[in-house]
Short mmCIF file of C-alpha atoms in Angstrom, two decimals:
data_model
loop_
_atom_site.label_atom_id
_atom_site.label_comp_id
_atom_site.label_asym_id
_atom_site.label_seq_id
_atom_site.Cartn_x
_atom_site.Cartn_y
_atom_site.Cartn_z
CA MET E 280 -0.06 -0.01 -0.06
CA ILE E 281 2.80 2.54 1.12
CA ASN E 282 4.63 1.66 -2.09
CA GLU E 283 1.61 2.49 -4.24
CA ILE E 284 1.10 5.76 -2.50
CA LYS E 285 4.76 6.61 -3.04
CA GLU E 286 4.41 5.70 -6.62
CA ILE E 287 1.23 7.79 -7.13
CA VAL E 288 2.84 10.85 -5.43
CA LYS E 289 5.89 10.46 -7.52
CA ASN E 290 3.97 10.34 -10.69
CA TYR E 291 1.81 13.25 -9.64
CA LEU E 292 4.73 15.44 -8.83
CA ASN E 293 6.42 14.50 -12.14
CA ASN E 294 3.18 15.41 -14.00
CA GLU E 295 2.71 18.60 -12.14
CA LYS E 296 6.01 20.02 -13.57
CA LEU E 297 7.23 22.02 -10.57
CA CYS E 298 9.44 25.03 -10.86
CA THR E 299 13.09 24.30 -11.57
CA PHE E 300 16.23 25.56 -13.15
CA MET E 301 17.18 24.35 -16.68
CA LEU E 302 20.10 24.84 -18.98
CA GLY E 303 19.76 25.33 -22.59
CA THR E 304 21.41 26.55 -25.82
CA VAL E 305 19.77 29.05 -28.12
CA VAL E 306 19.15 27.62 -31.55
CA ASN E 307 17.13 28.95 -34.52
CA ASP E 308 13.66 27.91 -33.45
CA GLY E 309 13.96 27.84 -29.72
CA ILE E 310 16.06 26.85 -26.84
CA LYS E 311 17.52 23.45 -26.99
CA VAL E 312 17.47 21.64 -23.71
CA SER E 313 17.99 18.07 -24.71
CA ASP E 314 17.99 16.12 -28.03
CA LYS E 315 14.28 15.55 -27.67
CA LEU E 316 13.23 18.87 -26.32
CA THR E 317 13.61 22.29 -27.86
CA ILE E 318 11.45 24.82 -26.13
CA PRO E 319 9.63 26.99 -28.64
CA MET E 320 10.17 30.81 -28.40
CA GLU E 321 6.52 31.32 -27.76
CA LEU E 322 6.91 29.95 -24.34
CA VAL E 323 10.06 31.86 -23.45
CA THR E 324 9.69 35.08 -21.56
CA GLY E 325 11.87 37.65 -19.76
CA ASN E 326 13.32 41.01 -20.92
CA GLN E 327 16.44 39.33 -22.31
CA LYS E 328 14.46 37.39 -24.80
CA SER E 329 14.84 40.01 -27.47
CA SER E 330 18.63 40.09 -27.20
CA LEU E 331 19.26 36.43 -27.50
CA THR E 332 21.63 35.22 -30.27
CA THR E 333 22.12 31.70 -31.48
CA GLY E 334 24.69 29.65 -29.65
CA GLN E 335 24.29 31.37 -26.38
CA LYS E 336 24.04 29.22 -23.21
CA VAL E 337 21.18 30.21 -20.94
CA ARG E 338 19.91 29.46 -17.56
CA LEU E 339 16.09 29.14 -17.56
CA LEU E 340 13.53 29.02 -14.79
CA ARG E 341 10.65 26.80 -15.62
CA ASN E 342 7.32 27.91 -14.12
CA HIS E 343 5.01 25.57 -12.35
CA GLY E 344 3.06 23.69 -15.08
CA GLY E 345 5.95 23.55 -17.51
CA GLN E 346 4.55 25.88 -20.09
CA GLN E 347 6.50 29.02 -19.35
CA PHE E 348 10.29 29.58 -19.31
CA TYR E 349 11.92 32.65 -18.00
CA ILE E 350 15.44 33.53 -18.86
CA LEU E 351 17.41 34.13 -15.76
CA GLU E 352 20.87 34.71 -17.29
CA VAL E 353 23.14 34.24 -20.19
CA ILE E 354 25.96 32.10 -18.95
CA SER E 355 28.24 32.16 -22.09
CA GLU E 356 28.20 33.32 -25.58
CA MET C 1322 -27.02 -15.51 -30.29
CA SER C 1323 -23.92 -16.31 -32.18
CA MET C 1324 -20.38 -15.70 -31.16
CA GLU C 1325 -17.00 -15.92 -32.92
CA PHE C 1326 -14.16 -15.97 -30.57
CA LEU C 1327 -10.71 -16.42 -32.15
CA VAL C 1328 -7.33 -16.46 -30.47
CA GLU C 1329 -3.91 -16.83 -32.07
CA VAL C 1330 -1.42 -18.90 -30.29
CA ASN C 1331 2.04 -19.61 -31.76
CA GLY C 1332 0.83 -18.83 -35.18
CA LYS C 1333 -2.22 -21.04 -35.16
CA ILE C 1334 -5.73 -19.59 -34.82
CA TYR C 1335 -8.28 -21.28 -32.58
CA GLU C 1336 -12.04 -20.82 -32.36
CA ILE C 1337 -13.00 -21.04 -28.65
CA SER C 1338 -16.59 -19.82 -28.58
CA GLU C 1339 -17.70 -23.35 -27.34
CA LEU C 1340 -15.17 -23.23 -24.50
CA VAL C 1341 -15.71 -19.82 -23.08
CA LYS C 1342 -17.34 -19.51 -19.69
CA SER C 1343 -17.55 -15.85 -19.36
CA VAL C 1344 -16.82 -12.75 -21.48
CA SER C 1345 -16.98 -9.17 -20.44
CA TYR C 1346 -15.90 -6.10 -22.28
CA THR C 1347 -15.27 -2.82 -20.61
CA ASP C 1348 -14.87 0.57 -22.35
CA LYS C 1349 -14.30 4.00 -20.83
CA LEU C 1350 -14.58 7.41 -22.39
CA ASN C 1351 -11.06 8.93 -22.94
CA ASP C 1352 -9.66 7.00 -20.10
CA GLY C 1353 -7.18 4.30 -21.33
CA CYS C 1354 -7.78 1.30 -23.43
CA SER C 1355 -10.71 -0.99 -23.59
CA LYS C 1356 -10.50 -4.30 -22.01
CA LEU C 1357 -11.87 -7.86 -22.70
CA GLU C 1358 -11.79 -10.30 -19.87
CA PHE C 1359 -12.77 -13.94 -20.41
CA SER C 1360 -12.27 -17.31 -19.02
CA TYR C 1361 -12.46 -20.87 -20.56
CA ILE C 1362 -11.88 -24.39 -19.60
CA ASP C 1363 -9.42 -26.53 -21.63
CA ASP C 1364 -6.52 -28.83 -21.11
CA ASP C 1365 -4.67 -28.29 -24.38
CA LEU C 1366 -4.87 -24.66 -25.27
CA ASN C 1367 -2.41 -22.59 -23.45
CA ILE C 1368 -3.02 -18.89 -24.28
CA GLN C 1369 0.14 -16.70 -24.14
CA ASN C 1370 0.75 -13.06 -23.41
CA GLY C 1371 0.77 -11.14 -26.67
CA SER C 1372 -1.66 -13.50 -28.36
CA VAL C 1373 -4.07 -11.79 -30.66
CA VAL C 1374 -7.88 -12.01 -29.52
CA ARG C 1375 -10.68 -11.27 -31.79
CA PHE C 1376 -14.32 -11.27 -30.62
CA LYS C 1377 -17.55 -10.95 -32.62
CA PHE C 1378 -20.95 -11.07 -31.33
CA ASN C 1379 -24.02 -11.54 -33.45
CA GLY C 1380 -21.92 -10.53 -36.42
CA ALA C 1381 -20.89 -7.20 -34.79
CA ASN C 1382 -17.26 -6.40 -34.29
CA ILE C 1383 -16.69 -6.10 -30.59
CA PHE C 1384 -13.06 -6.48 -29.72
CA TYR C 1385 -9.69 -6.96 -31.34
CA GLY C 1386 -6.64 -6.86 -29.03
CA TYR C 1387 -3.85 -8.51 -27.35
CA VAL C 1388 -3.49 -10.64 -24.18
CA PHE C 1389 -1.69 -8.96 -21.36
CA LYS C 1390 -2.54 -11.28 -18.47
CA HIS C 1391 -3.52 -14.81 -17.99
CA GLY C 1392 -3.89 -17.19 -14.99
CA GLN C 1393 -5.41 -20.50 -14.11
CA ASN C 1394 -6.66 -22.58 -11.19
CA LYS C 1395 -6.81 -26.13 -10.28
CA ALA C 1396 -10.21 -26.62 -11.90
CA LYS C 1397 -8.38 -25.80 -15.12
CA GLU C 1398 -10.34 -22.58 -15.70
CA ILE C 1399 -8.08 -20.11 -17.46
CA THR C 1400 -8.84 -16.42 -17.10
CA VAL C 1401 -7.42 -14.01 -19.61
CA THR C 1402 -7.31 -10.21 -19.82
CA ALA C 1403 -6.71 -8.62 -23.23
CA TYR C 1404 -6.43 -4.91 -24.14
CA ASP C 1405 -6.73 -3.00 -27.38
CA GLN C 1406 -3.91 -1.13 -29.06
CA LEU C 1407 -4.24 2.00 -26.91
CA ARG C 1408 -2.55 -0.04 -24.08
CA TYR C 1409 0.63 0.67 -25.91
CA CYS C 1410 0.09 4.35 -25.75
CA LYS C 1411 0.64 4.50 -21.99
CA ALA C 1412 4.34 4.91 -22.78
CA LYS C 1413 5.96 8.21 -21.85
CA ASP C 1414 7.59 10.73 -24.16
CA THR C 1415 8.70 14.26 -24.62
CA ILE C 1416 7.21 16.26 -27.52
CA VAL C 1417 6.58 19.83 -28.42
CA VAL C 1418 3.17 20.67 -29.69
CA LYS C 1419 3.24 23.15 -32.31
CA ASN C 1420 0.94 23.62 -35.35
CA ASP C 1421 -0.77 20.35 -34.24
CA THR C 1422 -4.29 19.21 -34.09
CA ILE C 1423 -5.73 16.15 -32.29
CA ASP C 1424 -5.63 14.14 -35.51
CA SER C 1425 -2.05 15.04 -36.37
CA LEU C 1426 -0.92 14.09 -32.89
CA VAL C 1427 -2.77 10.73 -33.05
CA ARG C 1428 -1.12 10.18 -36.46
CA LYS C 1429 2.37 10.86 -34.96
CA MET C 1430 1.57 8.57 -32.07
CA CYS C 1431 0.43 5.77 -34.36
CA ASN C 1432 3.56 6.07 -36.55
CA TYR C 1433 5.75 6.11 -33.55
CA PHE C 1434 4.44 2.91 -31.94
CA GLY C 1435 3.68 1.29 -35.24
CA LEU C 1436 -0.13 1.08 -34.60
CA ARG C 1437 -2.82 0.81 -37.10
CA ALA C 1438 -4.81 4.08 -37.55
CA GLY C 1439 -8.40 4.11 -38.70
CA SER C 1440 -10.64 7.02 -39.09
CA LEU C 1441 -9.30 10.18 -37.68
CA ALA C 1442 -11.86 12.93 -37.61
CA SER C 1443 -10.14 16.24 -38.60
CA THR C 1444 -10.85 18.67 -35.96
CA GLY C 1445 -9.50 21.84 -37.60
CA TYR C 1446 -8.46 23.32 -34.30
CA LYS C 1447 -4.76 24.21 -33.91
CA LEU C 1448 -3.65 23.45 -30.40
CA PRO C 1449 -1.84 26.16 -28.34
CA VAL C 1450 2.00 25.76 -28.38
CA SER C 1451 3.06 23.62 -25.40
CA VAL C 1452 5.86 21.50 -24.15
CA GLN C 1453 4.78 18.04 -23.00
CA ASP C 1454 7.65 16.78 -21.12
CA ASP C 1455 7.85 13.18 -19.79
CA LYS C 1456 4.08 12.61 -20.21
CA THR C 1457 2.16 9.52 -21.42
CA TRP C 1458 0.93 9.81 -24.99
CA LEU C 1459 -2.61 9.18 -23.83
CA ASP C 1460 -2.41 12.08 -21.36
CA ILE C 1461 -0.93 14.33 -24.14
CA ILE C 1462 -3.90 13.50 -26.42
CA TYR C 1463 -6.54 13.77 -23.63
CA SER C 1464 -5.32 17.24 -22.77
CA ALA C 1465 -5.41 18.16 -26.54
CA ILE C 1466 -9.06 16.86 -26.55
CA ASP C 1467 -9.83 19.10 -23.44
CA ASP C 1468 -8.29 22.16 -25.11
CA THR C 1469 -10.31 21.50 -28.22
CA LEU C 1470 -13.50 21.15 -26.24
CA THR C 1471 -13.09 24.46 -24.28
CA ASN C 1472 -12.09 26.33 -27.38
CA THR C 1473 -14.40 25.08 -29.99
CA GLY C 1474 -17.11 23.26 -28.09
CA ARG C 1475 -16.60 20.19 -30.01
CA TRP C 1476 -15.97 17.04 -28.06
CA TYR C 1477 -13.87 14.21 -29.46
CA CYS C 1478 -13.02 10.76 -28.23
CA LEU C 1479 -9.98 8.63 -28.82
CA ARG C 1480 -10.67 4.88 -29.01
CA ASP C 1481 -9.65 1.66 -30.79
CA GLU C 1482 -12.28 0.37 -33.19
CA PHE C 1483 -11.69 -3.35 -33.77
CA GLY C 1484 -8.03 -3.03 -34.27
CA SER C 1485 -7.67 0.53 -35.66
CA ILE C 1486 -7.24 3.72 -33.67
CA ALA C 1487 -9.94 6.33 -34.39
CA VAL C 1488 -10.71 9.88 -33.37
CA ARG C 1489 -14.47 10.57 -33.40
CA ASP C 1490 -16.62 13.63 -32.83
CA LEU C 1491 -19.21 12.61 -30.26
CA GLN C 1492 -21.84 14.28 -32.40
CA ASP C 1493 -21.34 11.41 -34.86
CA LEU C 1494 -21.76 8.74 -32.25
CA GLN C 1495 -25.44 9.39 -31.55
CA LEU C 1496 -27.43 6.20 -31.58
CA ASP C 1497 -31.04 5.73 -32.36
CA LEU C 1498 -31.69 3.94 -29.18
CA VAL C 1499 -33.98 4.59 -26.29
CA LEU C 1500 -33.06 3.10 -22.80
CA GLY C 1501 -35.26 3.52 -19.79
CA ASP C 1502 -38.23 2.28 -17.89
CA GLU C 1503 -40.05 0.81 -20.74
CA SER C 1504 -37.11 0.09 -22.96
CA PHE C 1505 -34.36 -2.56 -22.14
CA ALA C 1506 -33.46 -1.14 -18.70
CA TYR C 1507 -34.05 -3.46 -15.76
CA ASP C 1508 -32.39 -1.50 -12.96
CA TYR C 1509 -30.94 1.83 -12.32
CA GLU C 1510 -29.23 3.99 -9.50
CA TYR C 1511 -29.59 7.66 -9.49
CA GLU C 1512 -27.85 10.22 -7.16
CA LYS C 1513 -27.86 13.92 -7.01
CA SER C 1514 -25.24 15.66 -4.82
CA ILE C 1515 -23.78 18.98 -3.97
CA ASP C 1516 -21.09 17.28 -1.97
CA ASP C 1517 -18.41 17.33 -4.76
CA ASP C 1518 -17.67 19.83 -7.46
CA PHE C 1519 -20.45 22.16 -6.48
CA TYR C 1520 -19.75 25.82 -6.13
CA ASN C 1521 -22.01 28.87 -6.34
CA GLN C 1522 -19.27 31.59 -5.79
CA ILE C 1523 -16.13 31.71 -7.86
CA LYS C 1524 -13.10 33.63 -6.72
CA ILE C 1525 -10.22 33.95 -9.07
CA VAL C 1526 -6.95 35.60 -8.61
CA SER C 1527 -4.68 36.66 -11.42
CA ASP C 1528 -1.42 38.51 -11.71
CA ASN C 1529 -1.64 41.90 -13.40
CA GLU C 1530 1.32 43.00 -15.27
CA ASP C 1531 0.15 46.72 -15.54
CA THR C 1532 -0.45 47.32 -11.86
CA GLY C 1533 2.24 44.88 -10.59
CA LYS C 1534 -0.11 43.14 -8.13
CA ARG C 1535 -2.78 40.58 -8.04
CA ASP C 1536 -6.36 41.24 -9.08
CA VAL C 1537 -9.36 39.39 -7.55
CA TYR C 1538 -12.41 38.46 -9.56
CA ILE C 1539 -15.56 37.17 -7.82
CA THR C 1540 -18.77 36.03 -9.50
CA LYS C 1541 -21.69 34.39 -7.69
CA ASP C 1542 -25.25 33.21 -7.83
CA SER C 1543 -27.26 34.70 -5.01
CA ASP C 1544 -30.21 32.42 -5.54
CA SER C 1545 -28.15 29.39 -5.20
CA ILE C 1546 -26.21 30.64 -2.25
CA ALA C 1547 -29.70 31.27 -0.44
CA LYS C 1548 -30.75 27.75 -1.31
CA TYR C 1549 -27.57 25.67 -0.51
CA GLY C 1550 -25.34 28.02 1.49
CA LEU C 1551 -22.11 29.59 0.34
CA LEU C 1552 -19.88 27.16 -1.45
CA GLN C 1553 -16.68 28.99 -2.72
CA TYR C 1554 -14.22 27.91 -5.40
CA PHE C 1555 -10.81 29.65 -5.40
CA GLU C 1556 -8.07 29.56 -7.99
CA VAL C 1557 -4.87 31.29 -8.65
CA LEU C 1558 -4.50 31.51 -12.41
CA ASP C 1559 -1.02 30.50 -13.51
CA LYS C 1560 -1.03 32.09 -16.87
CA ASN C 1561 -1.30 35.79 -17.56
CA TYR C 1562 -4.95 36.53 -18.20
CA ASN C 1563 -6.11 39.92 -19.07
CA PRO C 1564 -8.98 41.22 -16.87
CA ALA C 1565 -11.73 40.45 -19.57
CA GLN C 1566 -10.34 36.83 -19.90
CA ALA C 1567 -10.25 36.20 -16.11
CA LYS C 1568 -13.70 37.49 -15.71
CA ALA C 1569 -14.85 35.23 -18.56
CA LYS C 1570 -13.14 32.27 -16.90
CA ALA C 1571 -14.88 33.05 -13.65
CA ASP C 1572 -18.22 33.20 -15.41
CA ALA C 1573 -17.52 29.94 -17.25
CA LEU C 1574 -16.60 28.10 -13.96
CA LEU C 1575 -19.72 29.38 -12.35
CA GLN C 1576 -21.73 27.96 -15.22
CA LEU C 1577 -19.79 24.73 -14.91
CA TYR C 1578 -19.99 24.13 -11.08
CA ASN C 1579 -23.25 25.83 -10.09
CA ARG C 1580 -25.43 22.78 -10.77
CA GLU C 1581 -26.18 19.62 -8.71
CA VAL C 1582 -23.94 16.79 -9.77
CA GLU C 1583 -26.12 13.88 -10.90
CA THR C 1584 -24.96 10.38 -11.47
CA LEU C 1585 -26.90 7.57 -13.09
CA GLU C 1586 -25.98 3.98 -13.59
CA LEU C 1587 -28.12 1.84 -15.70
CA LYS C 1588 -28.36 -1.91 -16.20
CA CYS C 1589 -29.90 -2.85 -19.54
CA LEU C 1590 -30.22 -5.67 -21.93
CA GLY C 1591 -27.19 -5.52 -24.20
CA ASP C 1592 -26.83 -3.65 -27.42
CA VAL C 1593 -23.61 -4.18 -29.33
CA ARG C 1594 -23.50 -0.65 -30.68
CA VAL C 1595 -23.08 0.98 -27.24
CA ARG C 1596 -19.52 1.99 -26.43
CA ALA C 1597 -18.03 4.82 -24.24
CA GLY C 1598 -18.76 8.11 -26.11
CA SER C 1599 -21.92 6.84 -27.78
CA SER C 1600 -25.15 8.60 -26.80
CA PHE C 1601 -28.68 7.38 -26.52
CA TYR C 1602 -31.96 8.72 -25.47
CA GLY C 1603 -32.75 8.16 -21.70
CA GLN C 1604 -36.21 8.00 -20.36
CA ILE C 1605 -36.98 7.23 -16.74
CA GLU C 1606 -40.16 8.59 -15.38
CA ASP C 1607 -39.42 8.44 -11.70
CA ILE C 1608 -36.52 10.85 -11.80
CA SER C 1609 -38.11 12.80 -14.80
CA LEU C 1610 -35.37 11.94 -17.10
CA ASN C 1611 -36.09 12.63 -20.74
CA LYS C 1612 -33.01 13.51 -22.64
CA ARG C 1613 -29.98 12.48 -24.65
CA LEU C 1614 -27.16 10.91 -22.48
CA ILE C 1615 -23.52 10.29 -23.23
CA VAL C 1616 -22.01 6.99 -22.04
CA LYS C 1617 -19.06 7.54 -19.72
CA SER C 1618 -18.22 3.81 -19.25
CA VAL C 1619 -19.89 0.64 -20.22
CA THR C 1620 -19.43 -3.02 -19.39
CA HIS C 1621 -20.94 -5.70 -21.50
CA GLU C 1622 -21.50 -9.20 -20.27
CA PHE C 1623 -22.11 -11.65 -23.01
CA ILE C 1624 -22.77 -14.93 -21.21
CA PRO C 1625 -25.26 -16.26 -20.36
CA VAL C 1626 -27.38 -13.41 -21.70
CA HIS C 1627 -25.98 -10.29 -23.21
CA THR C 1628 -26.47 -7.45 -20.59
CA MET C 1629 -24.59 -4.12 -20.18
CA SER C 1630 -24.23 -1.73 -17.27
CA LEU C 1631 -23.70 1.94 -18.15
CA GLU C 1632 -22.43 5.02 -16.39
CA VAL C 1633 -23.72 8.09 -18.06
CA MET C 1634 -23.17 11.79 -18.06
CA LEU C 1635 -26.13 14.02 -17.20
#
């Protein structure tokens, strides 16, 4: 029973997409976080968005829900 | 009553309708795959996981799927559970939804898992851009169905139809069938409640970028509050809504929640056309029911007599 509850909570939290930091690289059509996932620019916000150039490494803050990504800082060009 | 019950074991096909002791078929609306459970008695035929099962009843296609579980007891009664193709779509993946519709997502899913696609209704609604990270394909498609429903008012269902995956508009699944007091139903259970999901005041809080603080929106139904007492719903909106949108959202939520929740379960003689998502005309005099109802889930029992129990949406 306890294991099932743990499993359910784990799945729930994973599905909930809590806030977290992420690293990514700016590419043409978004910010590439992994081979599978390139975040489209529509979902990226923050006042540094307009000054991004391709190839920059950025740190992102993922909002709760996983549909909004805020640019915290540019780590390297 | 005629049955055709085929199973494929090690490349050979067996017809076991004479051996089957019980068959039940369960289908839920946009909630996983459909399921066929059956049992039979035999010494020689050892069904295996992955075996294909095909079931027809009175000439109607009921189920085509794969064995996922089987067991037996000392009396040599073998029980088997089989699921349809949607079982394979419980796998998780990461995708970006962009310029997609429900049907294009389903097509991608079928290609990815090598599943057979059937009739995919084209919905015409482009889903909002979103990141679906580490989610099951079924959840991704169900949330696409929800988005399409709230934005276009058209409701779709994803299901497996005898071995091919289909997307259907519920409008197209209306049956010319009456179920109720005088037609096929032999028992029902009805409940009306304000215990869950009932609210007559909606309070919504949303961040306002112009003023730099949170705005509060309240909408309520005073008659309902006088009748049932104040039951408040509260939500902090996570996306940036403008004041008009937030107000509209509060009104929509009040519409949705300010009604007594009714549940109805029906037990009827079987009709092979009834699946989750189909709708029929319900008539029960005692609860003054006289309207079209959508089937939320259905379980058909085929032996000894074909009956079905339904859970419907009111």
